[in-house]
PDB file of C-alpha atoms in Angstrom:
ATOM      1  CA  MET A 333    -141.290  27.241 177.959  1.00 51.00           C
ATOM      2  CA  ASN A 334    -140.053  29.766 180.477  1.00 49.00           C
ATOM      3  CA  GLU A 335    -142.427  32.326 180.547  1.00 48.00           C
ATOM      4  CA  SER A 336    -140.435  34.686 182.292  1.00 52.00           C
ATOM      5  CA  ALA A 337    -138.316  35.123 179.307  1.00 77.00           C
ATOM      6  CA  THR A 338    -138.715  35.955 175.941  1.00 89.00           C
ATOM      7  CA  PRO A 339    -140.085  32.896 173.850  1.00 94.00           C
ATOM      8  CA  ARG A 340    -138.451  31.849 170.657  1.00 97.00           C
ATOM      9  CA  LEU A 341    -140.993  32.801 168.656  1.00 98.00           C
ATOM     10  CA  LEU A 342    -141.520  31.622 164.780  1.00 98.00           C
ATOM     11  CA  VAL A 343    -143.852  32.672 162.821  1.00 98.00           C
ATOM     12  CA  THR A 344    -144.796  30.820 159.766  1.00 98.00           C
ATOM     13  CA  LEU A 345    -146.359  31.883 156.358  1.00 98.00           C
ATOM     14  CA  CYS A 346    -147.502  29.052 153.532  1.00 96.00           C
ATOM     15  CA  THR A 347    -147.841  31.204 150.521  1.00 95.00           C
ATOM     16  CA  TYR A 348    -148.159  31.299 146.417  1.00 93.00           C
ATOM     17  CA  ASN A 349    -148.504  33.932 144.442  1.00 93.00           C
ATOM     18  CA  GLU A 350    -148.559  37.034 147.625  1.00 94.00           C
ATOM     19  CA  LYS A 351    -145.455  39.126 147.214  1.00 95.00           C
ATOM     20  CA  GLU A 352    -148.102  42.267 147.249  1.00 93.00           C
ATOM     21  CA  ASN A 353    -149.024  41.603 150.573  1.00 94.00           C
ATOM     22  CA  LEU A 354    -145.642  40.347 152.125  1.00 96.00           C
ATOM     23  CA  GLU A 355    -144.441  43.648 150.997  1.00 95.00           C
ATOM     24  CA  GLN A 356    -146.380  45.314 153.859  1.00 95.00           C
ATOM     25  CA  LEU A 357    -146.741  41.753 156.144  1.00 96.00           C
ATOM     26  CA  ILE A 358    -144.137  41.751 156.776  1.00 97.00           C
ATOM     27  CA  PRO A 359    -142.602  44.949 157.960  1.00 97.00           C
ATOM     28  CA  GLU A 360    -146.411  44.911 160.165  1.00 97.00           C
ATOM     29  CA  ILE A 361    -145.548  41.677 162.170  1.00 98.00           C
ATOM     30  CA  HIS A 362    -142.370  42.783 163.345  1.00 97.00           C
ATOM     31  CA  HIS A 363    -143.351  46.210 164.628  1.00 98.00           C
ATOM     32  CA  TYR A 364    -146.340  43.832 166.704  1.00 98.00           C
ATOM     33  CA  LEU A 365    -143.400  41.472 166.895  1.00 98.00           C
ATOM     34  CA  PRO A 366    -139.843  42.859 166.637  1.00 97.00           C
ATOM     35  CA  TYR A 367    -138.184  39.453 167.944  1.00 97.00           C
ATOM     36  CA  ALA A 368    -140.189  36.800 166.337  1.00 98.00           C
ATOM     37  CA  ALA A 369    -138.516  34.916 163.427  1.00 98.00           C
ATOM     38  CA  ILE A 370    -140.724  34.981 159.999  1.00 98.00           C
ATOM     39  CA  LEU A 371    -140.701  31.158 158.041  1.00 98.00           C
ATOM     40  CA  VAL A 372    -142.059  31.423 154.336  1.00 98.00           C
ATOM     41  CA  ILE A 373    -142.918  28.362 152.951  1.00 98.00           C
ATOM     42  CA  ASP A 374    -143.864  29.282 149.306  1.00 96.00           C
ATOM     43  CA  ASP A 375    -145.091  27.007 146.238  1.00 95.00           C
ATOM     44  CA  ASN A 376    -142.711  28.249 143.297  1.00 94.00           C
ATOM     45  CA  SER A 377    -145.436  31.052 143.452  1.00 95.00           C
ATOM     46  CA  PRO A 378    -144.980  32.578 139.801  1.00 95.00           C
ATOM     47  CA  ASP A 379    -145.142  36.102 140.724  1.00 95.00           C
ATOM     48  CA  GLY A 380    -142.270  36.143 142.787  1.00 94.00           C
ATOM     49  CA  THR A 381    -142.853  35.976 145.862  1.00 96.00           C
ATOM     50  CA  GLY A 382    -140.261  33.242 147.022  1.00 95.00           C
ATOM     51  CA  ASP A 383    -137.516  36.162 144.977  1.00 95.00           C
ATOM     52  CA  TYR A 384    -138.943  38.887 146.858  1.00 96.00           C
ATOM     53  CA  VAL A 385    -138.181  37.068 150.360  1.00 97.00           C
ATOM     54  CA  LYS A 386    -134.525  36.003 149.422  1.00 96.00           C
ATOM     55  CA  SER A 387    -133.962  39.174 148.609  1.00 96.00           C
ATOM     56  CA  LEU A 388    -135.448  39.971 152.237  1.00 97.00           C
ATOM     57  CA  LYS A 389    -132.972  37.239 154.099  1.00 95.00           C
ATOM     58  CA  LYS A 390    -129.649  39.473 152.922  1.00 95.00           C
ATOM     59  CA  THR A 391    -129.875  42.028 155.161  1.00 95.00           C
ATOM     60  CA  ASP A 392    -132.459  40.032 157.931  1.00 96.00           C
ATOM     61  CA  SER A 393    -132.065  37.576 159.535  1.00 96.00           C
ATOM     62  CA  ARG A 394    -135.184  36.452 161.066  1.00 97.00           C
ATOM     63  CA  ILE A 395    -136.459  36.290 157.619  1.00 98.00           C
ATOM     64  CA  HIS A 396    -136.269  32.667 156.900  1.00 98.00           C
ATOM     65  CA  SER A 397    -137.807  30.000 154.182  1.00 97.00           C
ATOM     66  CA  ILE A 398    -138.135  27.019 152.335  1.00 97.00           C
ATOM     67  CA  HIS A 399    -139.101  26.834 148.522  1.00 96.00           C
ATOM     68  CA  ARG A 400    -140.865  23.781 147.821  1.00 96.00           C
ATOM     69  CA  SER A 401    -141.612  22.776 143.613  1.00 92.00           C
ATOM     70  CA  GLY A 402    -145.196  23.767 143.026  1.00 90.00           C
ATOM     71  CA  LYS A 403    -148.417  23.628 144.934  1.00 87.00           C
ATOM     72  CA  LEU A 404    -147.935  20.987 147.451  1.00 87.00           C
ATOM     73  CA  GLY A 405    -150.877  21.311 149.824  1.00 84.00           C
ATOM     74  CA  LEU A 406    -151.652  23.894 152.460  1.00 87.00           C
ATOM     75  CA  GLY A 407    -151.761  21.183 154.979  1.00 89.00           C
ATOM     76  CA  THR A 408    -148.089  20.162 153.881  1.00 91.00           C
ATOM     77  CA  ALA A 409    -147.016  23.688 153.555  1.00 94.00           C
ATOM     78  CA  THR A 410    -148.009  24.213 157.491  1.00 95.00           C
ATOM     79  CA  ILE A 411    -146.523  20.797 158.013  1.00 94.00           C
ATOM     80  CA  ALA A 412    -143.298  21.907 156.763  1.00 96.00           C
ATOM     81  CA  GLY A 413    -143.089  25.154 159.297  1.00 97.00           C
ATOM     82  CA  PHE A 414    -143.803  22.645 162.310  1.00 97.00           C
ATOM     83  CA  GLN A 415    -141.464  20.999 161.580  1.00 97.00           C
ATOM     84  CA  TYR A 416    -139.098  23.395 161.342  1.00 98.00           C
ATOM     85  CA  ALA A 417    -140.181  25.069 164.710  1.00 98.00           C
ATOM     86  CA  ILE A 418    -139.122  21.625 166.078  1.00 97.00           C
ATOM     87  CA  GLU A 419    -135.609  20.656 164.680  1.00 97.00           C
ATOM     88  CA  ASN A 420    -135.073  24.662 165.216  1.00 98.00           C
ATOM     89  CA  HIS A 421    -136.090  23.985 169.277  1.00 97.00           C
ATOM     90  CA  TYR A 422    -138.615  27.179 168.725  1.00 98.00           C
ATOM     91  CA  ASP A 423    -140.897  27.386 172.056  1.00 98.00           C
ATOM     92  CA  LEU A 424    -143.575  29.113 170.205  1.00 98.00           C
ATOM     93  CA  VAL A 425    -144.653  28.432 166.335  1.00 98.00           C
ATOM     94  CA  LEU A 426    -147.789  31.360 164.828  1.00 98.00           C
ATOM     95  CA  ASN A 427    -149.089  30.355 162.042  1.00 98.00           C
ATOM     96  CA  LEU A 428    -151.238  33.191 160.017  1.00 96.00           C
ATOM     97  CA  ASP A 429    -152.743  33.453 156.474  1.00 94.00           C
ATOM     98  CA  ALA A 430    -150.329  35.633 154.392  1.00 93.00           C
ATOM     99  CA  ASP A 431    -153.503  37.840 152.812  1.00 91.00           C
ATOM    100  CA  PHE A 432    -154.028  40.299 156.051  1.00 92.00           C
ATOM    101  CA  SER A 433    -157.342  38.688 156.742  1.00 93.00           C
ATOM    102  CA  HIS A 434    -155.566  37.519 159.908  1.00 96.00           C
ATOM    103  CA  PRO A 435    -154.361  40.925 160.872  1.00 96.00           C
ATOM    104  CA  PRO A 436    -150.618  41.328 163.269  1.00 97.00           C
ATOM    105  CA  ARG A 437    -152.203  43.612 165.338  1.00 97.00           C
ATOM    106  CA  PHE A 438    -153.822  40.685 167.115  1.00 98.00           C
ATOM    107  CA  MET A 439    -150.425  38.160 167.441  1.00 98.00           C
ATOM    108  CA  PRO A 440    -149.195  39.562 171.005  1.00 98.00           C
ATOM    109  CA  ASP A 441    -152.239  38.662 172.527  1.00 98.00           C
ATOM    110  CA  LEU A 442    -152.101  34.600 170.807  1.00 98.00           C
ATOM    111  CA  VAL A 443    -148.707  34.973 172.315  1.00 98.00           C
ATOM    112  CA  ALA A 444    -150.005  36.150 175.818  1.00 97.00           C
ATOM    113  CA  ALA A 445    -152.341  33.323 175.231  1.00 98.00           C
ATOM    114  CA  THR A 446    -149.853  30.240 175.307  1.00 98.00           C
ATOM    115  CA  GLU A 447    -148.992  31.057 178.768  1.00 96.00           C
ATOM    116  CA  GLN A 448    -151.875  29.226 180.097  1.00 96.00           C
ATOM    117  CA  ALA A 449    -152.792  26.863 177.064  1.00 98.00           C
ATOM    118  CA  ASP A 450    -150.477  24.619 174.152  1.00 98.00           C
ATOM    119  CA  VAL A 451    -152.693  26.151 171.718  1.00 98.00           C
ATOM    120  CA  ALA A 452    -154.052  29.643 171.265  1.00 98.00           C
ATOM    121  CA  ILE A 453    -156.529  29.731 168.688  1.00 98.00           C
ATOM    122  CA  GLY A 454    -157.799  33.366 166.733  1.00 98.00           C
ATOM    123  CA  SER A 455    -161.646  32.955 166.518  1.00 97.00           C
ATOM    124  CA  ARG A 456    -164.398  34.723 164.628  1.00 96.00           C
ATOM    125  CA  TYR A 457    -166.694  32.871 166.784  1.00 95.00           C
ATOM    126  CA  VAL A 458    -166.159  33.573 170.538  1.00 96.00           C
ATOM    127  CA  PRO A 459    -167.331  37.333 172.204  1.00 96.00           C
ATOM    128  CA  GLY A 460    -165.423  39.820 170.619  1.00 97.00           C
ATOM    129  CA  GLY A 461    -164.482  38.379 167.204  1.00 96.00           C
ATOM    130  CA  LYS A 462    -165.831  39.445 163.989  1.00 94.00           C
ATOM    131  CA  ILE A 463    -166.072  39.263 160.139  1.00 94.00           C
ATOM    132  CA  GLU A 464    -166.202  41.466 157.954  1.00 91.00           C
ATOM    133  CA  GLY A 465    -167.240  41.766 154.384  1.00 85.00           C
ATOM    134  CA  TRP A 466    -168.725  38.513 154.301  1.00 85.00           C
ATOM    135  CA  GLY A 467    -171.814  37.315 152.255  1.00 86.00           C
ATOM    136  CA  PRO A 468    -174.058  34.876 153.763  1.00 88.00           C
ATOM    137  CA  LYS A 469    -173.340  32.202 151.687  1.00 84.00           C
ATOM    138  CA  ARG A 470    -169.865  31.984 153.346  1.00 84.00           C
ATOM    139  CA  TYR A 471    -171.173  32.747 156.585  1.00 85.00           C
ATOM    140  CA  PHE A 472    -173.499  29.111 156.569  1.00 86.00           C
ATOM    141  CA  MET A 473    -170.424  26.990 154.640  1.00 83.00           C
ATOM    142  CA  SER A 474    -168.245  28.440 158.029  1.00 85.00           C
ATOM    143  CA  GLY A 475    -170.471  27.160 160.350  1.00 85.00           C
ATOM    144  CA  ALA A 476    -171.917  24.414 158.943  1.00 84.00           C
ATOM    145  CA  ILE A 477    -167.832  23.091 158.652  1.00 85.00           C
ATOM    146  CA  ASN A 478    -167.307  23.677 162.661  1.00 90.00           C
ATOM    147  CA  TRP A 479    -170.369  22.082 163.932  1.00 88.00           C
ATOM    148  CA  TYR A 480    -169.826  19.132 161.210  1.00 83.00           C
ATOM    149  CA  ALA A 481    -166.041  19.224 162.910  1.00 85.00           C
ATOM    150  CA  ARG A 482    -167.163  19.600 166.358  1.00 89.00           C
ATOM    151  CA  LEU A 483    -169.759  16.533 166.332  1.00 85.00           C
ATOM    152  CA  LEU A 484    -167.125  14.672 164.538  1.00 83.00           C
ATOM    153  CA  LEU A 485    -163.831  15.544 166.319  1.00 85.00           C
ATOM    154  CA  ARG A 486    -165.325  16.559 169.781  1.00 87.00           C
ATOM    155  CA  LEU A 487    -163.314  19.521 169.246  1.00 90.00           C
ATOM    156  CA  LYS A 488    -164.857  22.169 171.977  1.00 93.00           C
ATOM    157  CA  SER A 489    -163.475  25.812 170.162  1.00 95.00           C
ATOM    158  CA  ARG A 490    -166.515  27.815 168.276  1.00 95.00           C
ATOM    159  CA  ASP A 491    -163.298  28.175 165.442  1.00 96.00           C
ATOM    160  CA  CYS A 492    -162.336  25.153 164.345  1.00 93.00           C
ATOM    161  CA  SER A 493    -161.130  25.861 160.455  1.00 90.00           C
ATOM    162  CA  GLY A 494    -159.306  29.393 160.722  1.00 92.00           C
ATOM    163  CA  SER A 495    -155.603  29.042 160.494  1.00 94.00           C
ATOM    164  CA  TYR A 496    -154.375  32.076 162.536  1.00 97.00           C
ATOM    165  CA  ARG A 497    -153.067  30.419 165.755  1.00 98.00           C
ATOM    166  CA  CYS A 498    -150.227  29.939 168.347  1.00 98.00           C
ATOM    167  CA  TYR A 499    -148.505  26.288 169.306  1.00 98.00           C
ATOM    168  CA  ARG A 500    -146.790  25.540 171.688  1.00 98.00           C
ATOM    169  CA  VAL A 501    -143.677  23.782 169.772  1.00 98.00           C
ATOM    170  CA  PRO A 502    -142.938  20.618 172.412  1.00 97.00           C
ATOM    171  CA  LYS A 503    -146.790  19.948 172.088  1.00 97.00           C
ATOM    172  CA  LEU A 504    -146.804  19.481 168.680  1.00 96.00           C
ATOM    173  CA  ALA A 505    -143.255  17.653 168.516  1.00 96.00           C
ATOM    174  CA  GLU A 506    -145.867  14.927 169.983  1.00 95.00           C
ATOM    175  CA  ILE A 507    -147.472  14.644 166.987  1.00 94.00           C
ATOM    176  CA  ASP A 508    -146.914  12.078 164.274  1.00 91.00           C
ATOM    177  CA  PHE A 509    -146.930  13.920 161.070  1.00 92.00           C
ATOM    178  CA  ASN A 510    -146.822  10.691 159.340  1.00 89.00           C
ATOM    179  CA  LEU A 511    -150.761  10.219 159.830  1.00 85.00           C
ATOM    180  CA  LEU A 512    -152.267  13.470 158.929  1.00 84.00           C
ATOM    181  CA  ARG A 513    -154.763  12.608 156.201  1.00 77.00           C
ATOM    182  CA  ALA A 514    -155.483  16.230 155.228  1.00 75.00           C
ATOM    183  CA  LYS A 515    -153.342  18.189 152.474  1.00 73.00           C
ATOM    184  CA  GLY A 516    -155.511  21.320 151.975  1.00 71.00           C
ATOM    185  CA  TYR A 517    -157.728  23.164 154.137  1.00 74.00           C
ATOM    186  CA  ALA A 518    -158.908  19.900 156.070  1.00 82.00           C
ATOM    187  CA  PHE A 519    -155.833  20.283 157.521  1.00 88.00           C
ATOM    188  CA  GLN A 520    -156.713  22.751 160.237  1.00 92.00           C
ATOM    189  CA  GLU A 521    -159.702  21.017 161.837  1.00 91.00           C
ATOM    190  CA  GLU A 522    -157.685  17.388 161.621  1.00 90.00           C
ATOM    191  CA  ILE A 523    -154.973  19.511 163.384  1.00 94.00           C
ATOM    192  CA  LEU A 524    -157.164  20.809 166.559  1.00 94.00           C
ATOM    193  CA  TYR A 525    -158.280  16.926 166.528  1.00 90.00           C
ATOM    194  CA  ARG A 526    -154.435  15.678 166.896  1.00 91.00           C
ATOM    195  CA  CYS A 527    -153.813  17.876 169.848  1.00 95.00           C
ATOM    196  CA  ARG A 528    -156.724  17.082 171.404  1.00 93.00           C
ATOM    197  CA  ARG A 529    -155.720  13.562 170.931  1.00 90.00           C
ATOM    198  CA  VAL A 530    -152.447  14.452 172.544  1.00 93.00           C
ATOM    199  CA  GLY A 531    -153.446  16.383 175.417  1.00 94.00           C
ATOM    200  CA  CYS A 532    -153.066  19.885 174.504  1.00 97.00           C
ATOM    201  CA  THR A 533    -155.349  22.592 176.464  1.00 97.00           C
ATOM    202  CA  PHE A 534    -156.804  24.871 173.878  1.00 98.00           C
ATOM    203  CA  GLN A 535    -157.996  29.260 174.725  1.00 98.00           C
ATOM    204  CA  GLU A 536    -159.757  30.751 172.024  1.00 98.00           C
ATOM    205  CA  VAL A 537    -158.360  35.019 171.190  1.00 98.00           C
ATOM    206  CA  PRO A 538    -161.283  37.249 169.647  1.00 98.00           C
ATOM    207  CA  PHE A 539    -160.155  38.766 166.662  1.00 97.00           C
ATOM    208  CA  THR A 540    -161.657  40.586 163.461  1.00 96.00           C
ATOM    209  CA  PHE A 541    -161.482  38.616 160.224  1.00 95.00           C
ATOM    210  CA  GLU A 542    -160.630  40.763 157.538  1.00 90.00           C
ATOM    211  CA  GLU A 543    -160.913  40.052 153.322  1.00 77.00           C
ATOM    212  CA  ARG A 544    -157.846  39.509 151.866  1.00 64.00           C
ATOM    213  CA  ARG A 545    -156.243  43.128 150.675  1.00 62.00           C
ATOM    214  CA  TYR A 546    -154.656  41.473 147.229  1.00 55.00           C
ATOM    215  CA  GLY A 547    -154.772  38.656 145.075  1.00 51.00           C
ATOM    216  CA  SER A 548    -157.416  36.346 145.552  1.00 51.00           C
ATOM    217  CA  SER A 549    -159.100  33.488 147.381  1.00 53.00           C
ATOM    218  CA  LYS A 550    -156.782  29.826 146.683  1.00 50.00           C
ATOM    219  CA  ILE A 551    -160.666  27.783 148.164  1.00 55.00           C
ATOM    220  CA  ASN A 552    -163.103  26.397 145.426  1.00 54.00           C
ATOM    221  CA  MET A 553    -165.944  23.920 145.522  1.00 57.00           C
ATOM    222  CA  LYS A 554    -163.858  21.223 145.203  1.00 62.00           C
ATOM    223  CA  GLU A 555    -161.394  21.439 148.637  1.00 64.00           C
ATOM    224  CA  ALA A 556    -164.591  21.806 150.766  1.00 62.00           C
ATOM    225  CA  PHE A 557    -166.098  18.840 149.389  1.00 64.00           C
ATOM    226  CA  SER A 558    -162.507  17.172 150.354  1.00 68.00           C
ATOM    227  CA  ALA A 559    -162.460  18.493 153.708  1.00 67.00           C
ATOM    228  CA  LEU A 560    -165.570  17.264 155.116  1.00 67.00           C
ATOM    229  CA  TRP A 561    -164.552  13.638 153.588  1.00 67.00           C
ATOM    230  CA  VAL A 562    -161.699  14.150 155.683  1.00 73.00           C
ATOM    231  CA  MET A 563    -163.101  15.100 158.679  1.00 70.00           C
ATOM    232  CA  PHE A 564    -165.798  12.133 158.037  1.00 69.00           C
ATOM    233  CA  VAL A 565    -162.457   9.692 157.940  1.00 71.00           C
ATOM    234  CA  LEU A 566    -160.957  11.095 161.259  1.00 73.00           C
ATOM    235  CA  GLY A 567    -164.622  11.016 162.519  1.00 71.00           C
ATOM    236  CA  ILE A 568    -164.256   7.349 162.174  1.00 73.00           C
ATOM    237  CA  ASP A 569    -160.387   7.250 163.700  1.00 70.00           C
ATOM    238  CA  ASN A 570    -161.503   8.950 166.509  1.00 68.00           C
ATOM    239  CA  LEU A 571    -164.546   5.814 167.119  1.00 70.00           C
ATOM    240  CA  LEU A 572    -161.565   3.620 166.228  1.00 62.00           C
ATOM    241  CA  GLY A 573    -159.455   5.088 168.638  1.00 68.00           C
ATOM    242  CA  LYS A 574    -156.798   4.920 166.486  1.00 70.00           C
ATOM    243  CA  ARG A 575    -153.270   6.176 167.523  1.00 66.00           C
ATOM    244  CA  VAL A 576    -152.163   9.763 166.932  1.00 63.00           C
ATOM    245  CA  LYS A 577    -148.366   9.552 167.860  1.00 61.00           C
ATOM    246  CA  VAL A 578    -145.397   7.503 168.014  1.00 49.00           C
ATOM    247  CA  LEU A 579    -145.621   4.844 170.934  1.00 41.00           C
ATOM    248  CA  PRO A 580    -142.469   5.406 173.313  1.00 48.00           C
ATOM    249  CA  ALA A 581    -141.816   1.668 173.072  1.00 38.00           C
ATOM    250  CA  GLU A 582    -141.966   1.469 169.460  1.00 40.00           C
ATOM    251  CA  SER A 583    -140.026   5.047 169.062  1.00 40.00           C
ATOM    252  CA  THR A 584    -137.326   2.687 170.932  1.00 33.00           C
ATOM    253  CA  LYS A 585    -136.967   0.128 168.858  1.00 33.00           C
TER     254      LYS A 585
END
């Protein structure tokens, strides 16, 4: 990335029934990062999210979209955004939730942090970061999952489970996405693990997590237990030193 010039930045939003949020979120993203392209990956939302994004594309060349046939998982949606960024030669890809829990005002800080790191992590758990609107149960669950991820996957970041991050695209291109195990919420920990394995550097940027403005959370207990199992299996992969990318010799065969 040429740090003296404005980077080619793609902001990715994975959506399912987020039309009400997008109506306010997209203008706010462009308020803070007017040069950013926005890619919406929509899983056939019945509330008309996909059609709304299609209408925006007609008048704003910065808006792009991928429309999928149904709910295929947060992990696969995020990967679709990464692959789009790689194929279209962006310098940076910044992912945030589409429900305003990741306030856009912190995005310039994440972009700036990539001048010193390959992955900038929006963190609730470093000095200056905080969470609004959570009860004790959610604090406990989040803290336990992050401890579990650090223990099994040898991650040093305090916030391993959030999706508010900015990545250098050339480093993402080193990862073989076909090897990923997680389809749902464990993807957030797994992609950090795989970034670590390809030599990425990390920096945590404090932000304030806020409760979603419209709609309801998609996570449930089944997803939570699935995430714990995936991280356990990845921990075994880590101990065995299983590969995370296609080796140069293999890619030329």
